[in-house]
Tab-separated table of C-alpha atoms in Angstrom:
chain	number	residue	atom	x	y	z
N	694	UNK	CA	65.483	149.664	58.343
N	695	UNK	CA	68.112	152.156	59.825
N	696	UNK	CA	70.759	151.651	56.952
N	697	UNK	CA	74.533	151.080	58.704
N	698	UNK	CA	77.207	153.213	57.072
N	699	UNK	CA	81.263	153.702	57.509
N	700	UNK	CA	82.868	156.658	55.942
N	701	UNK	CA	86.248	156.034	55.264
N	702	UNK	CA	88.456	159.280	53.637
N	703	UNK	CA	92.187	160.181	54.827
N	704	UNK	CA	90.689	164.123	55.037
N	705	UNK	CA	89.105	164.716	58.374
N	706	UNK	CA	87.181	167.478	56.863
N	707	UNK	CA	86.014	165.730	53.961
N	708	UNK	CA	85.157	163.114	55.650
N	709	UNK	CA	83.057	164.526	59.274
N	710	UNK	CA	81.223	166.329	56.126
N	711	UNK	CA	79.999	162.649	54.587
N	712	UNK	CA	79.211	161.945	58.363
N	713	UNK	CA	77.024	164.526	58.803
N	714	UNK	CA	75.145	164.401	55.766
N	715	UNK	CA	74.639	160.874	56.073
N	716	UNK	CA	73.715	161.601	59.624
N	717	UNK	CA	70.562	164.320	58.595
N	718	UNK	CA	68.772	161.040	56.656
N	719	UNK	CA	66.462	159.798	59.509
N	720	UNK	CA	66.977	156.278	57.425
N	721	UNK	CA	70.706	156.127	57.595
N	722	UNK	CA	73.355	156.555	60.299
N	723	UNK	CA	77.345	156.301	60.433
N	724	UNK	CA	78.200	153.582	62.288
N	725	UNK	CA	82.052	154.315	61.855
N	726	UNK	CA	84.638	156.086	60.696
N	727	UNK	CA	88.541	155.451	59.543
N	728	UNK	CA	91.144	157.714	58.115
N	729	UNK	CA	93.037	154.604	55.886
N	730	UNK	CA	92.348	151.360	54.047
N	731	UNK	CA	92.997	149.328	56.865
N	732	UNK	CA	90.990	151.187	59.377
N	733	UNK	CA	88.480	150.799	57.261
N	734	UNK	CA	88.656	147.465	57.098
N	735	UNK	CA	88.984	146.768	61.169
N	736	UNK	CA	85.639	149.179	61.187
N	737	UNK	CA	83.669	147.195	58.675
N	738	UNK	CA	84.919	143.753	60.729
N	739	UNK	CA	83.544	144.788	63.823
N	740	UNK	CA	80.429	146.871	62.602
N	741	UNK	CA	79.086	144.886	59.572
N	742	UNK	CA	77.872	148.289	58.270
N	743	UNK	CA	75.576	147.484	54.979
N	744	UNK	CA	77.366	150.151	52.910
N	745	UNK	CA	81.465	152.005	53.046
N	746	UNK	CA	81.686	155.179	51.456
N	747	UNK	CA	85.457	154.528	50.585
N	748	UNK	CA	87.947	156.729	49.320
N	749	UNK	CA	90.549	155.196	46.954
N	750	UNK	CA	93.990	157.450	48.054
N	751	UNK	CA	94.515	156.505	51.539
N	752	UNK	CA	97.831	156.006	53.228
N	753	UNK	CA	99.240	152.883	53.540
N	754	UNK	CA	96.206	150.480	52.291
N	755	UNK	CA	94.461	152.071	50.241
N	756	UNK	CA	90.694	152.065	49.142
N	757	UNK	CA	91.412	149.636	46.142
N	758	UNK	CA	92.691	146.792	48.676
N	759	UNK	CA	90.176	147.351	51.609
N	760	UNK	CA	87.097	147.248	48.879
N	761	UNK	CA	88.609	143.730	47.779
N	762	UNK	CA	89.245	142.059	51.657
N	763	UNK	CA	85.592	144.218	52.316
N	764	UNK	CA	83.834	142.565	49.339
N	765	UNK	CA	85.525	139.234	49.547
N	766	UNK	CA	84.120	138.484	53.728
N	767	UNK	CA	81.122	139.496	54.136
N	768	UNK	CA	77.534	141.008	52.507
N	769	UNK	CA	78.767	144.625	52.791
N	770	UNK	CA	78.263	147.091	50.042
N	771	UNK	CA	81.342	149.534	49.338
N	772	UNK	CA	80.211	152.874	47.392
N	773	UNK	CA	83.552	154.211	45.433
N	774	UNK	CA	84.119	158.261	45.876
N	775	UNK	CA	86.457	159.721	43.184
N	776	UNK	CA	87.702	162.646	42.239
N	777	UNK	CA	87.953	161.741	38.326
N	778	UNK	CA	84.786	160.272	36.210
N	779	UNK	CA	86.896	157.652	34.266
N	780	UNK	CA	89.895	156.885	36.263
N	781	UNK	CA	91.652	153.535	36.397
N	782	UNK	CA	91.750	153.575	39.999
N	783	UNK	CA	87.777	153.166	39.465
N	784	UNK	CA	88.402	150.210	37.303
N	785	UNK	CA	90.595	148.496	39.618
N	786	UNK	CA	88.136	149.078	42.167
N	787	UNK	CA	85.017	147.583	39.989
N	788	UNK	CA	87.234	144.408	39.366
N	789	UNK	CA	87.519	144.524	43.374
N	790	UNK	CA	83.743	144.334	43.950
N	791	UNK	CA	82.523	148.208	44.107
N	792	UNK	CA	78.834	148.383	43.722
N	793	UNK	CA	79.177	151.925	42.990
N	794	UNK	CA	80.619	155.188	42.006
N	795	UNK	CA	79.934	158.508	43.310
N	796	UNK	CA	82.431	161.669	42.428
N	797	UNK	CA	83.198	163.400	45.966
N	798	UNK	CA	80.843	166.937	44.391
N	799	UNK	CA	77.717	164.521	44.100
N	800	UNK	CA	75.306	167.060	46.246
N	801	UNK	CA	74.335	165.495	49.284
N	802	UNK	CA	70.450	163.925	48.005
N	803	UNK	CA	72.362	162.349	45.687
N	804	UNK	CA	75.112	161.078	48.325
N	805	UNK	CA	71.421	159.898	50.263
N	806	UNK	CA	69.907	158.653	47.280
N	807	UNK	CA	73.114	156.475	46.298
N	808	UNK	CA	73.548	155.088	49.568
N	809	UNK	CA	70.322	153.617	49.550
N	810	UNK	CA	70.129	152.388	46.545
N	811	UNK	CA	73.300	150.183	46.741
N	812	UNK	CA	72.145	148.846	50.317
N	813	UNK	CA	68.856	147.857	48.686
N	814	UNK	CA	70.853	146.450	45.646
N	815	UNK	CA	67.994	148.106	43.521
N	816	UNK	CA	69.670	150.321	40.264
N	817	UNK	CA	72.636	151.576	39.101
N	818	UNK	CA	74.853	154.506	40.494
N	819	UNK	CA	75.520	157.616	39.180
N	820	UNK	CA	74.830	156.331	35.093
N	821	UNK	CA	77.118	159.612	33.263
N	822	UNK	CA	79.950	157.664	35.455
N	823	UNK	CA	78.783	154.468	36.729
N	824	UNK	CA	77.410	153.172	32.965
N	825	UNK	CA	80.816	154.651	30.850
N	826	UNK	CA	82.572	153.046	33.701
N	827	UNK	CA	81.367	149.314	32.704
N	828	UNK	CA	81.297	149.855	29.102
N	829	UNK	CA	85.030	151.055	29.570
N	830	UNK	CA	85.612	147.692	31.476
N	831	UNK	CA	83.470	145.038	29.877
N	832	UNK	CA	85.281	146.192	26.876
N	833	UNK	CA	88.595	145.637	28.173
N	834	UNK	CA	87.992	142.070	28.626
N	835	UNK	CA	87.469	139.074	26.143
N	836	UNK	CA	84.451	137.379	25.822
N	837	UNK	CA	82.632	135.711	28.269
N	838	UNK	CA	80.082	133.042	27.975
N	839	UNK	CA	77.007	133.020	29.379
N	840	UNK	CA	76.211	129.487	31.173
N	841	UNK	CA	72.880	128.262	33.023
N	842	UNK	CA	70.502	130.946	32.946
N	843	UNK	CA	67.445	130.705	30.793
N	844	UNK	CA	65.844	132.153	27.854
N	845	UNK	CA	63.989	134.512	30.317
N	846	UNK	CA	66.234	135.213	31.772
N	847	UNK	CA	69.033	136.739	29.480
N	848	UNK	CA	65.897	138.825	28.483
N	849	UNK	CA	65.640	139.788	32.210
N	850	UNK	CA	69.787	140.451	32.589
N	851	UNK	CA	69.447	142.696	28.997
N	852	UNK	CA	67.186	144.778	30.704
N	853	UNK	CA	68.812	144.813	33.611
N	854	UNK	CA	71.963	146.211	31.351
N	855	UNK	CA	69.589	148.746	30.467
N	856	UNK	CA	69.249	150.207	33.412
N	857	UNK	CA	65.619	149.468	33.965
N	858	UNK	CA	64.207	148.688	37.681
N	859	UNK	CA	61.968	145.455	38.581
N	860	UNK	CA	59.029	147.580	38.078
N	861	UNK	CA	59.748	148.528	34.252
N	862	UNK	CA	61.138	145.135	32.992
N	863	UNK	CA	57.836	143.622	34.749
N	864	UNK	CA	55.616	146.111	32.159
N	865	UNK	CA	58.588	145.618	29.019
N	866	UNK	CA	57.775	141.614	29.833
N	867	UNK	CA	54.476	141.562	30.989
N	868	UNK	CA	54.930	139.891	33.861
N	869	UNK	CA	54.111	140.569	37.501
N	870	UNK	CA	56.314	143.054	38.973
N	871	UNK	CA	57.265	139.541	41.645
N	872	UNK	CA	58.377	137.184	39.264
N	873	UNK	CA	60.490	139.884	37.594
N	874	UNK	CA	62.087	140.630	41.268
N	875	UNK	CA	62.509	136.392	40.982
N	876	UNK	CA	64.388	136.825	38.160
N	877	UNK	CA	66.651	139.006	38.845
N	878	UNK	CA	67.588	137.382	42.514
N	879	UNK	CA	67.968	133.980	40.332
N	880	UNK	CA	70.721	135.953	37.819
N	881	UNK	CA	72.438	137.070	40.601
N	882	UNK	CA	72.660	133.662	42.270
N	883	UNK	CA	73.783	131.616	38.969
N	884	UNK	CA	75.966	134.532	38.025
N	885	UNK	CA	77.610	134.661	41.588
N	886	UNK	CA	77.030	138.624	41.150
N	887	UNK	CA	76.851	140.425	43.906
N	888	UNK	CA	74.640	143.130	42.762
N	889	UNK	CA	73.408	144.741	39.842
N	890	UNK	CA	76.151	146.797	38.901
N	891	UNK	CA	77.832	143.354	38.104
N	892	UNK	CA	75.025	141.799	36.274
N	893	UNK	CA	75.189	144.320	34.079
N	894	UNK	CA	79.245	143.883	33.845
N	895	UNK	CA	78.330	140.226	32.985
N	896	UNK	CA	76.242	141.380	30.174
N	897	UNK	CA	78.923	143.752	29.001
N	898	UNK	CA	81.331	140.860	29.103
N	899	UNK	CA	78.811	138.560	27.803
N	900	UNK	CA	78.203	140.109	24.406
N	901	UNK	CA	74.725	139.700	25.723
N	902	UNK	CA	74.615	143.848	25.218
N	903	UNK	CA	76.922	145.354	23.184
N	904	UNK	CA	78.831	148.918	23.816
N	905	UNK	CA	77.757	151.493	22.284
């Protein structure tokens, strides 16, 4: 399956470079470009891509509002591109439904991997950035109780928060990989989470996992 990507950045050369990198991968393809948040929303509605690479600071509607609109009205995942490791803009993007974060100087290979990972919803992005962001974001919020999940699902959620893959969770809990995947799918549905990034946020905010 080919992953369909939209690139949104107001700098033409940066946008062209990102498009060029994405199109080098046989399993990825750029289906649209945008120079503003409003253009990004329009392109997403027209093309229904799997992933958007979204700059934050763009003229008119910025990437934050565009992210909120995109994630609230469809299944498209958004990866925020930022020049800062920790930035209040990125916290807002996380609240708005972003699935991951990348620094703009991320190596091309890592960028391609990130697009695939977010599209599949299988893991976190850029642990050096995302984990700190999640901890900081969780630390700013009041604890929220976990409701409606089983004891086993709590165990799985805690391991997802540690960054473990389905296979690693299965090994840790001595269950089959398919069973681990099913538990994660149930958690996504029960907790109304878009992806694993948001499961991690929920784990921290509930107090299931402590911020260290």
